[in-house]
XYZ file of C-alpha atoms in Angstrom:
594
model
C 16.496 -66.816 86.990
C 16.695 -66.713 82.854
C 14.258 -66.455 80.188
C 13.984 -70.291 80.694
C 12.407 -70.384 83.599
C 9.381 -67.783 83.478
C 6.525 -69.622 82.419
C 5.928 -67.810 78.975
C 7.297 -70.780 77.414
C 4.426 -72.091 76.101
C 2.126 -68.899 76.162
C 1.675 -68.869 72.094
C -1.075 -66.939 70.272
C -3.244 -69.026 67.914
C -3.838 -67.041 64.722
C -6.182 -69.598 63.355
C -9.444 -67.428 63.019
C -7.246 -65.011 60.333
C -5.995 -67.492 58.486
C -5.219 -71.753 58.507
C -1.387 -71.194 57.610
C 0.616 -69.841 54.759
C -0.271 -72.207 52.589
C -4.189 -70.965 52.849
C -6.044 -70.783 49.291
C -7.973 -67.764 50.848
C -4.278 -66.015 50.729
C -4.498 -65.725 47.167
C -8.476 -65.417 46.743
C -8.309 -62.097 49.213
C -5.390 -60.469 47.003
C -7.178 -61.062 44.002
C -10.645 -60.265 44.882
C -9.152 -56.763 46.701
C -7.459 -56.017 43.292
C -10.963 -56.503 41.466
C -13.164 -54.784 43.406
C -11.067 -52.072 43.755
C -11.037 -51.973 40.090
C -14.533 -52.129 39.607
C -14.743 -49.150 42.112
C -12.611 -46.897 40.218
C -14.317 -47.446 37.229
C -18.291 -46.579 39.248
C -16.847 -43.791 41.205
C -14.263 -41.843 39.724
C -15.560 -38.345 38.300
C -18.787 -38.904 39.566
C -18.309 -38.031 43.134
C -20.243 -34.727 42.721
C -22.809 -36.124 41.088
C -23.775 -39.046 43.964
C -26.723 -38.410 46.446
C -25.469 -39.179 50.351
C -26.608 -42.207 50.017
C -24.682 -43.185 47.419
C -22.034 -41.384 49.080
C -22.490 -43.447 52.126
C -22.527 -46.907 49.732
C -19.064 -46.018 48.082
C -17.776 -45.691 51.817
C -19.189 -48.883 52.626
C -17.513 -50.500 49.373
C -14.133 -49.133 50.154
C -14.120 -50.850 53.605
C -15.203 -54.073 52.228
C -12.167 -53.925 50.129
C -9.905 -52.723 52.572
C -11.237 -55.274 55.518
C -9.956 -58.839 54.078
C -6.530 -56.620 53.231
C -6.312 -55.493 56.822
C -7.066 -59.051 58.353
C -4.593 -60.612 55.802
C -1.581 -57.856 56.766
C -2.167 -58.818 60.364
C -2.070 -62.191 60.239
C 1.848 -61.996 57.771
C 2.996 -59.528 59.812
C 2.155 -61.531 63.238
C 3.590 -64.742 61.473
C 7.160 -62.469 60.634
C 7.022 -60.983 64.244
C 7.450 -64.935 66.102
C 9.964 -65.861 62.777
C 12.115 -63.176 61.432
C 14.500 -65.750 59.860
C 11.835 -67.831 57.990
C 12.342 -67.052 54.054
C 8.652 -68.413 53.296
C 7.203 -65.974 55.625
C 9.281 -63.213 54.433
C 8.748 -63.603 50.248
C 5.156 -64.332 51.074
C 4.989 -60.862 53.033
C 6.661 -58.863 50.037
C 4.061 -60.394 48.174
C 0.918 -60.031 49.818
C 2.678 -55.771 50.647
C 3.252 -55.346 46.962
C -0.331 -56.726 46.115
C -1.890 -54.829 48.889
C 0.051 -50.806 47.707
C -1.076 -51.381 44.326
C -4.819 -52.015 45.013
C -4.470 -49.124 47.268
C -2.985 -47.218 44.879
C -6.128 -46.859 42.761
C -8.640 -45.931 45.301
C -6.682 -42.593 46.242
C -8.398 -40.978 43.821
C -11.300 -40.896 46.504
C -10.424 -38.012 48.882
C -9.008 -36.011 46.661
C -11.619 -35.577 44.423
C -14.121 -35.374 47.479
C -11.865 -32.482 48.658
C -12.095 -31.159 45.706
C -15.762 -30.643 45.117
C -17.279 -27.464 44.399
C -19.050 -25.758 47.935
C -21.985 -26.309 45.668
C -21.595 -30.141 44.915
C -20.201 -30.807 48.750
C -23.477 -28.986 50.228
C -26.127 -31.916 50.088
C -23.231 -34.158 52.195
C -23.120 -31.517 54.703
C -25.128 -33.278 57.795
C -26.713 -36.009 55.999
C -28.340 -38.551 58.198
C -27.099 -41.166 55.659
C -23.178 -39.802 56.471
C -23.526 -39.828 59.945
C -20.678 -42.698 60.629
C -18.238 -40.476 58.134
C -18.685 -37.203 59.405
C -15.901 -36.688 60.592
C -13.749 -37.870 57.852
C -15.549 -36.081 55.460
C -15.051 -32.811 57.352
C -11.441 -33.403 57.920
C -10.978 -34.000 54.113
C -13.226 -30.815 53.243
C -11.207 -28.579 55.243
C -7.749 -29.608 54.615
C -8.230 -29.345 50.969
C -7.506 -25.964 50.882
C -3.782 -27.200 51.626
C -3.982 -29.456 48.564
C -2.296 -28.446 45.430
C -3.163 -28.828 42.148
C -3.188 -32.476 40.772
C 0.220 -31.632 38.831
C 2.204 -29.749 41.579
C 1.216 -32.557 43.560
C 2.845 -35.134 41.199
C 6.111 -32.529 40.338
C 6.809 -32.599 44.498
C 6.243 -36.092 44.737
C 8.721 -36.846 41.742
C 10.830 -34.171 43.270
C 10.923 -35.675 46.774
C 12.235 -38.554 45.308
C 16.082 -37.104 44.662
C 14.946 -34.282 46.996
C 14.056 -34.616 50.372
C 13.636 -38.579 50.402
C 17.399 -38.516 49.090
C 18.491 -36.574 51.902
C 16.299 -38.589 54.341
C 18.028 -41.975 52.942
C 21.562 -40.375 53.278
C 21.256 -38.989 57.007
C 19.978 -42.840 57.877
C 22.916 -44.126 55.836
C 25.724 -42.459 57.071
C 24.607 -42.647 60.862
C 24.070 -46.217 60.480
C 27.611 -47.088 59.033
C 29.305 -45.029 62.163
C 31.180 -48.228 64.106
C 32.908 -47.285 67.399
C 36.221 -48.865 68.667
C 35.287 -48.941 72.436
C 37.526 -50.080 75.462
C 35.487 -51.932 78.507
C 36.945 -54.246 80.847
C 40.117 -54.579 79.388
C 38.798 -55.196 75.880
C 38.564 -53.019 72.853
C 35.181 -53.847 71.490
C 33.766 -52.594 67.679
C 29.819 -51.349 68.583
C 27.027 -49.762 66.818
C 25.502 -46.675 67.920
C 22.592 -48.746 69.620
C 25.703 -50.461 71.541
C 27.243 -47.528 72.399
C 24.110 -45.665 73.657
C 23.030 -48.464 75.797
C 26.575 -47.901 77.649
C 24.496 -45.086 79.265
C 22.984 -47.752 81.381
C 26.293 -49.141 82.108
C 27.235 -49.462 86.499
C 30.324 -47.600 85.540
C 30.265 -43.877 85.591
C 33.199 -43.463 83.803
C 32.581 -45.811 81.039
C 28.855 -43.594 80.390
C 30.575 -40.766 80.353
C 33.765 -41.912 77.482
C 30.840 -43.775 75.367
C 28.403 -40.874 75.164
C 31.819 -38.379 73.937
C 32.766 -41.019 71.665
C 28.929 -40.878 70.300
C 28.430 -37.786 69.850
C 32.183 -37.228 68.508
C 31.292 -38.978 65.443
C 28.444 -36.486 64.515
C 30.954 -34.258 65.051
C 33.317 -35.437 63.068
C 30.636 -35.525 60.161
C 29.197 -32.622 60.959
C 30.190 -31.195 57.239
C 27.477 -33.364 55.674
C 25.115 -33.740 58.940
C 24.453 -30.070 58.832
C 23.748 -29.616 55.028
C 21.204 -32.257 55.356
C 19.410 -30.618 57.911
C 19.758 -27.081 56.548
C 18.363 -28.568 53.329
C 15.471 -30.714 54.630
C 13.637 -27.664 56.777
C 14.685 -25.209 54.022
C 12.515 -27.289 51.841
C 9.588 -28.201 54.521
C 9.859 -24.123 54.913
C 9.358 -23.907 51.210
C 6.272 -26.199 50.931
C 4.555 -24.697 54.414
C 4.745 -21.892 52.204
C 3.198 -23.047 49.063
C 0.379 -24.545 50.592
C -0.572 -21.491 52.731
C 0.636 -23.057 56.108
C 0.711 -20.485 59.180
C 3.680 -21.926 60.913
C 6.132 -24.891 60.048
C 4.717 -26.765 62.950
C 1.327 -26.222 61.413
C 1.332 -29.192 58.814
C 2.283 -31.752 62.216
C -0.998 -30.124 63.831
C -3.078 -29.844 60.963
C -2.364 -34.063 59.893
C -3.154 -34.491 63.869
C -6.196 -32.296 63.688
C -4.703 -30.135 66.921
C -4.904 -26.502 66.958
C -1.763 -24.782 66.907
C -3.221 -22.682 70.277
C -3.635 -26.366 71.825
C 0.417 -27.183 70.951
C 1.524 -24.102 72.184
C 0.014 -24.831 75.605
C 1.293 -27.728 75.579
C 4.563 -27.138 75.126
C 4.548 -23.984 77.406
C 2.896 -25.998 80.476
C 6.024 -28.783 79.583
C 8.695 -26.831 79.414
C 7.074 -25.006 82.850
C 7.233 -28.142 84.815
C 11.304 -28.708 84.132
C 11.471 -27.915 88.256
C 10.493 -31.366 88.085
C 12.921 -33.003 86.128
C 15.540 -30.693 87.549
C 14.440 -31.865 91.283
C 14.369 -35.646 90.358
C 18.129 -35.782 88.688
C 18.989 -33.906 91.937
C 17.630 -37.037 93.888
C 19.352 -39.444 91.523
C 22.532 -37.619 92.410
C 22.212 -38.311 95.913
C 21.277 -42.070 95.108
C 24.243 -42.233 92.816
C 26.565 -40.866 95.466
C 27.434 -38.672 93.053
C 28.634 -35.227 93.352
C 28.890 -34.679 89.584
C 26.274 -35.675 87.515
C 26.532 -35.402 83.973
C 24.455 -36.242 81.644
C 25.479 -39.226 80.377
C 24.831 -40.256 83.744
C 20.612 -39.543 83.872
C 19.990 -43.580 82.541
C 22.713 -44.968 85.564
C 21.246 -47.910 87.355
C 20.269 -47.816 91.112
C 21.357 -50.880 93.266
C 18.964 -52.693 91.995
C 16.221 -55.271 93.696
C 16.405 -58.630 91.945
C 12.940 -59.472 92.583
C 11.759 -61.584 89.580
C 7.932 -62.567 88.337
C 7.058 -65.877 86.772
C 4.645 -65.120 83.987
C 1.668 -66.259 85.924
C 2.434 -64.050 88.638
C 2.751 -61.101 86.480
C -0.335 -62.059 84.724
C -2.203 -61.781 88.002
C -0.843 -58.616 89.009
C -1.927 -57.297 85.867
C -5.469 -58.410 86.107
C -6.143 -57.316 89.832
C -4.469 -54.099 88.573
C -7.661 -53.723 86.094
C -9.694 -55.228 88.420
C -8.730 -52.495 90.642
C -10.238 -50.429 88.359
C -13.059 -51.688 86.721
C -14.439 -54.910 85.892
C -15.403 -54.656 82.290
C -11.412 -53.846 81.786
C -10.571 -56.749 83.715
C -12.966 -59.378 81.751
C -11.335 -57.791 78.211
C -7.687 -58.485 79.812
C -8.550 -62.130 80.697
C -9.813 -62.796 77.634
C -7.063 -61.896 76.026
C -5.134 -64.962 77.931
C -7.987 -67.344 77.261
C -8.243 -66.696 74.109
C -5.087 -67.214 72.564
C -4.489 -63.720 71.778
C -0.638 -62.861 73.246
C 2.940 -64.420 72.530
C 5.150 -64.310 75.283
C 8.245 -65.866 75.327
C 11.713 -65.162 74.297
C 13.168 -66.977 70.703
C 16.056 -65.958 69.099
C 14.307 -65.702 65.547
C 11.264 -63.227 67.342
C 11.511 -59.687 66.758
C 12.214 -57.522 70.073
C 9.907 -55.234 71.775
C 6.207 -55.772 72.675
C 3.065 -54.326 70.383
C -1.008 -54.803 70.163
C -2.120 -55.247 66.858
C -5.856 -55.069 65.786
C -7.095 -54.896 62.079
C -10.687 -55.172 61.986
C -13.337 -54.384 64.406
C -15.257 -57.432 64.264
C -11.780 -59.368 65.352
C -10.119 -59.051 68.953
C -6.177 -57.801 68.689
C -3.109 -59.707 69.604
C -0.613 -59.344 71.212
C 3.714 -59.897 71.465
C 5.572 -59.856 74.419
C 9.333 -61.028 74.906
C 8.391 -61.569 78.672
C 12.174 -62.112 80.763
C 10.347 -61.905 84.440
C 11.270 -58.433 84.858
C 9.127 -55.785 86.685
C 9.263 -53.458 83.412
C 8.384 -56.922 81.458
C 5.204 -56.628 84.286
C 4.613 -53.127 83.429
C 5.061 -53.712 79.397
C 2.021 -56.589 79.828
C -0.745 -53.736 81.309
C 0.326 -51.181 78.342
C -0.306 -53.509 75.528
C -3.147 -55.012 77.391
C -4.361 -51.380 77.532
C -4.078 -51.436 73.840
C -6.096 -54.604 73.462
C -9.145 -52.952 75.912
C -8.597 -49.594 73.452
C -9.554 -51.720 70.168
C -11.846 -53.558 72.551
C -13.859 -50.909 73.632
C -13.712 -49.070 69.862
C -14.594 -52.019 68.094
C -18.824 -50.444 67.416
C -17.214 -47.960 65.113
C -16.884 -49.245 61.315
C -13.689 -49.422 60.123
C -12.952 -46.469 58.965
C -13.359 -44.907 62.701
C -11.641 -47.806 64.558
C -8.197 -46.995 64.863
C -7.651 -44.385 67.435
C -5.780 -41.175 66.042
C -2.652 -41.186 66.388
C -2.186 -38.125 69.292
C -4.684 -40.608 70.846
C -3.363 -43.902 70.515
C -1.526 -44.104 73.634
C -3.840 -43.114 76.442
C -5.338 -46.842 76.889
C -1.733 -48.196 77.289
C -0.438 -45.229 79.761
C -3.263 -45.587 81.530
C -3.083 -48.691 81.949
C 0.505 -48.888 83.155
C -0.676 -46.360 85.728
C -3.097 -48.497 87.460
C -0.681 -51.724 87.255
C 2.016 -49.495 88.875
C -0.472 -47.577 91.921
C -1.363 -51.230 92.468
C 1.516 -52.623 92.753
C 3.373 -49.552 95.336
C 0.419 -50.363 97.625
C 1.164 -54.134 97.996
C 4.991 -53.977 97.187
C 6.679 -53.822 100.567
C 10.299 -53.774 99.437
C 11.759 -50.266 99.668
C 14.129 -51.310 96.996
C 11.553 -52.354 94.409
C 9.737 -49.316 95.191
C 12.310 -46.929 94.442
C 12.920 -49.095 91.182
C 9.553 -48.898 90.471
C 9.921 -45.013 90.720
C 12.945 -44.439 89.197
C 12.134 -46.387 86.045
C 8.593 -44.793 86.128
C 9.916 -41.354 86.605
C 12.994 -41.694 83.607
C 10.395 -43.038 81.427
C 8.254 -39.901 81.485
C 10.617 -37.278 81.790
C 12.462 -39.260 78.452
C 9.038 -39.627 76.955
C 7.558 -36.386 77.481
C 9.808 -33.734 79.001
C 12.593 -34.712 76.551
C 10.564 -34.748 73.364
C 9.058 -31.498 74.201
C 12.711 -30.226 74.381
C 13.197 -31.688 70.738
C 10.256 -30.284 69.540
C 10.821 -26.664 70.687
C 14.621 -27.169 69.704
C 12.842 -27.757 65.791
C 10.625 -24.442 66.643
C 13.542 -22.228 66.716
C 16.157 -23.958 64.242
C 13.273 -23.882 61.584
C 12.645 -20.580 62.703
C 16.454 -19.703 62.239
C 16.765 -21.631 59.395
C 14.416 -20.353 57.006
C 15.635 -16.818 57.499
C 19.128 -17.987 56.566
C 20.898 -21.079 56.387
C 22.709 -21.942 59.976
C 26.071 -23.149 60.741
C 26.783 -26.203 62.869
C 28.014 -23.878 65.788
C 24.991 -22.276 66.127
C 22.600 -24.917 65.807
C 24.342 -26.424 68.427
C 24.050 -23.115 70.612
C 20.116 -23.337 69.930
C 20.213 -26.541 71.395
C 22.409 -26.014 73.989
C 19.338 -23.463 74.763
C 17.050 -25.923 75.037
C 19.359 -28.470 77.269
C 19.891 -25.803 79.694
C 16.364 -24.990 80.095
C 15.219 -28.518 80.756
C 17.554 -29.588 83.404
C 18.575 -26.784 85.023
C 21.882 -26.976 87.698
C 20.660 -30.877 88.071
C 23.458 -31.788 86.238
C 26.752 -31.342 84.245
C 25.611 -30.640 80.508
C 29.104 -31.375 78.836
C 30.136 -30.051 75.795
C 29.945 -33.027 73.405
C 25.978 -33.363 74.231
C 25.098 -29.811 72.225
C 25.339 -32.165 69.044
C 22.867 -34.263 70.748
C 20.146 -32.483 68.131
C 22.546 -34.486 65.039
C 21.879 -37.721 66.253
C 17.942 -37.395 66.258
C 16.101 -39.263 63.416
C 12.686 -37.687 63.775
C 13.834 -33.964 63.143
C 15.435 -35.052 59.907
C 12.205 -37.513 58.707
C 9.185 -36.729 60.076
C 9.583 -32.878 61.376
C 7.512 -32.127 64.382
C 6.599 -35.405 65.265
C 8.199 -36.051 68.037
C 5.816 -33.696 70.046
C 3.195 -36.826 69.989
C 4.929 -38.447 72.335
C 4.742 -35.684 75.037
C 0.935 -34.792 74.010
C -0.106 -38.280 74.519
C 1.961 -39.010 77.780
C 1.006 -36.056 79.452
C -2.848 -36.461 78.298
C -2.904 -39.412 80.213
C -1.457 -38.591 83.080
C -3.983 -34.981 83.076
C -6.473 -37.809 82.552
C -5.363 -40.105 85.325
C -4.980 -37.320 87.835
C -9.294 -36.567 87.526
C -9.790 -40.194 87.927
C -8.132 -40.054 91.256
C -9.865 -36.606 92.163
C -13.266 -37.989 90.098
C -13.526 -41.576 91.380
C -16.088 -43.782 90.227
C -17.742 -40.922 88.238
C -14.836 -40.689 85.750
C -15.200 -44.033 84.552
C -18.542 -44.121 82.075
C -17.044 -40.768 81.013
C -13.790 -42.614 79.925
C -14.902 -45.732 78.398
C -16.856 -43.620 76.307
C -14.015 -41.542 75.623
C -12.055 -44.676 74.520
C -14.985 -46.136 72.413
C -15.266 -43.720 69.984
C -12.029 -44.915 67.890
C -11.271 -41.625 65.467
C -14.610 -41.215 64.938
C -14.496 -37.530 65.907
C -11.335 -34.821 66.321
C -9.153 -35.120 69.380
C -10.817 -32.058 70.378
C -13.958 -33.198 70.749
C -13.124 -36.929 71.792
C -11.323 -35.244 75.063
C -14.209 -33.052 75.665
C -16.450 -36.430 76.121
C -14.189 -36.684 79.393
C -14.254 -32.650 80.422
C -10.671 -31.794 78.849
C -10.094 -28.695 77.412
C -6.503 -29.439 75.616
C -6.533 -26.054 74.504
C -6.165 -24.871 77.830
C -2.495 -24.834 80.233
C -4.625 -25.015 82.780
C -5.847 -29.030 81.732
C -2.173 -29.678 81.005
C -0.972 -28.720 84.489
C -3.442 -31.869 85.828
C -0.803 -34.368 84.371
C 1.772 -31.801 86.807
C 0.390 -33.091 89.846
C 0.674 -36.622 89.066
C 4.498 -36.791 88.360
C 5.343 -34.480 90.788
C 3.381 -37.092 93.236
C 5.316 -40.062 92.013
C 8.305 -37.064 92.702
C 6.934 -37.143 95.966
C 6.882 -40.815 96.462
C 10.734 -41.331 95.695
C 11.588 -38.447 98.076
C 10.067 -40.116 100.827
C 11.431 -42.977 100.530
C 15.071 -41.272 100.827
């Protein structure tokens, strides 16, 4: 059945309580008022922070998120308009517009934190605890004690200008090059021309042999540019290396923690507990083997499709999977699910002019999310539904905090979603009865987490060591390719056949070269969740007030502290190995079923 037939057709968000259309006067009256009030703001507040009572304090908060709020509400309705029309030119100048606007009356109230960061322990005292600062607490504290990190107001603007032909250059360049690499590839007779996108999604391809001759052509490019590829790396941590050390850093992965507000101790056990539970991985691609028929894995081979069950799901029957999945759970989950259909509030079908992918966006706590599916009747289309509804329930559930404390932080973000998937997919093994769709339903659940978290812990502790290596001298291709060979070894074991073109796997990574150490997010939040999930099913009904709390409290409060609300100590291996039982029951599951 095709994207034709699934009943999303018609399932359209209505975007009506943001704004009446593009053409809305209120377009232009939000931009402009933003850009005055912000104005007027600078000109009461800046200098003076020291000299405000916490009650004043607490007013200037208030002020900035009355400026910000109509700017949030307006950049969610233009970007939900571009995300169902890509092509539309209107929608697209009147998005550069309304970004433009938006960075330049954002622009002048940055002024804010750093001067509150930069207040005397004198001045900063009569904040400290204030009834009247209650709601900012935590964002206060945050700024307070990061500002040691903070430069002076001139180094700050000499690195920024520096960045600019600096680090940002090399950024631009890596993305440059790696996105002009074409591939002449032969399939079926055919020479084809393919992007790297293309070429990776081979890796999915029935064909072992194809895999196996796109993945060497892949990674033979990066080879082949491995001149430039490796200066740009070399450069980029030398200079991260150079700043951790200006600004009194203890580690290189320290500035990724510190912007998280995660203790390096609560990284390292993450990572340790991770990299500890490869048996898993390496057990599972030994089962896939045997489902492959395949006596030689390799590992362009880990993404290889199963037979496959071609049971499809109409919209509406995926929609009421998902709902007794919540309902399953709890009721005041399933009620903010449903109303999320009722409402309006998701985008379903397939268009050629709609961006790919699914999201939940939210901008304001007094407003609901939405959110975007591209629903094809898939079970992974099923299982895409319950995460973004998760993300709706998340918002939901934080929307008492103000705005400043609504968004969830980002090592956060996640658990919602994962969790949600969870309960869609427990429900559904219990009623599926199809041994096939089962073992999809494994197998897709299974390479999601080990790509997801087992695989970005592997990056992340592959950045440890070449920014280790690196800023005690600069490091030839060769042997940053031995360091990751390291890591590839360590994760999978005798599972499978780790070829020689995949040690320049680390080349082809965008994260390590733009955003260093971000990548372990991924890992913290999937394996959070699944720690989390595993106490629900030893905790029953008990864990629930405990989580909804947990969920409610936006970023109101560090990750730390947030988790504690549920009994997690993430500072402890011993938490971390919860989320161990749970895949290695799903592990369980599959073998079983062999």
């Amino acid at each position: 059945m095709n994207t034709k037939t699934t009943g999303a057709e018609n399932v359209r968000w209505d975007l009506g309580e943001l704004f009446s259309g593009l053409d809305d006067p209120r377009i232009t009256t939000v931009l402009t008022e933003s850009r005055s009030r912000a104005e007027a703001f600078v000109k009461q507040y800046r200098d003076k922070l020291g000299e405000l009572s916490p009650e004043e304090l607490a007013g200037a908060y208030q002020s900035l998120e009355e400026i910000s709020s109509p700017l949030y509400r307006l950049s969610q309705f233009i970007h939900l308009k571009y995300a169902v029309d890509t092509s539309d030119d209107k929608i697209k100048a009147l998005l550069g517009n309304i970004e433009q606007s938006a960075s330049t009356t954002s622009n002048l109230l940055v002024f804010f934190s750093l001067e509150l960061g930069n207040l005397s322990d004198e001045q900063f005292a009569k904040f400290e605890g204030a009834e009247a600062l209650a709601d900012y607490e935590y964002k206060i504290a945050k700024q307070r004690k990061n500002a040691h990190y903070n430069l002076t107001e001139k180094e700050e603007q000499i690195i920024n200008l520096k960045d600019l032909n600096g680090s940002n250059a090399h950024q631009k360049l890596y993305g440059e090059l790696t996105a002009s690499f074409s591939f002449e590839f032969e399939i079926d007779g055919e020479t084809q021309t393919l992007n790297g996108d293309q070429l990776r999604a081979m890796r999915q391809h029935p064909d072992a042999d194809v895999r196996q001759r796109a993945m060497k052509l892949f990674f033979s490019r990066y080879e082949e540019n491995a001149l430039v590829i490796n200066h740009l790396y070399n450069s980029l941590v030398k200079d991260h290396g150079i700043e951790v050390e200006m600004r009194g850093f203890e580690n290189p992965i320290s500035t990724m923690n510190t912007h998280n507000d995660l203790s390096d101790a609560a990284i390292q056990a993450l990572n340790d507990v991770t990299t500890e539970s490869y048996t898993l991985v390496n057990r599972y691609y030994k089962l896939k083997a045997k489902m492959l028929g395949m006596d030689n894995m390799t590992l362009a081979d880990i993404y290889a499709p199963l037979p496959q069950s071609s049971k499809f799901y109409p919209f509406d029957e995926a929609k009421q999977l998902v709902l007794d999945g919540f309902k399953s759970f709890d009721d005041d989950f399933h009620a903010m699910a449903k109303a999320m259909f009722d409402e309006s509030r998701i985008d379903a079908p397939v268009e050629p002019a709609k961006r790919g992918g699914a999201f939940c966006a939210s901008s304001t706590p007094d407003l609901k999310p939405y959110v975007l599916l591209n629903y094809t009747g898939k079970v992974r289309d099923v299982s895409t539904m319950a995460h973004e509804l998760g993300h709706a329930i998340h918002a939901m559930l934080s929307s008492k905090q103000n705005l400043m404390n609504y968004h969830s932080i980002l090592p956060l973000a996640e658990t919602a979603s994962i969790f949600s998937e969870m309960v869609l997919t427990d429900s559904l093994l219990k009623k599926e009865s199809d041994v096939e769709v089962k073992k999809s339903m494994l197998t897709g659940k299974l390479e999601d987490i080990f790509a997801s978290s087992h695989r970005q812990n592997m990056f992340s502790s592959f950045e440890v060591a070449s920014h280790q290596a690196i800023n005690e001298q600069l490091q030839s291709p060769q042997a940053l390719c031995d360091l990751y060979n390291i890591e590839l070894k360590k994760m999978f074991g005798d599972s499978v056949n780790i070829t020689p073109e995949y040690a320049w796997e680390w080349s082809s990574i965008p994260h390590i070269f733009n955003v260093p150490f971000y990548v372990y997010a991924y890992n913290f939040g999937n394996l959070l969740v699944f720690a989390l999930y595993q106490q629900y099913l030893e905790e029953g009904e008990s864990f629930k007030p405990k989580y909804k709390k947990f969920l409610s409290l936006g970023s109101s409060a560090s990750p730390q502290d947030i988790t504690a609300v549920v009994g997690a100590d993430i500072n402890h291996p011993d938490f971390w190995r919860k989320s161990l039982k749970y895949i290695e029951s799903l592990v369980d599951q599959l073998e079983a079923l062999l």
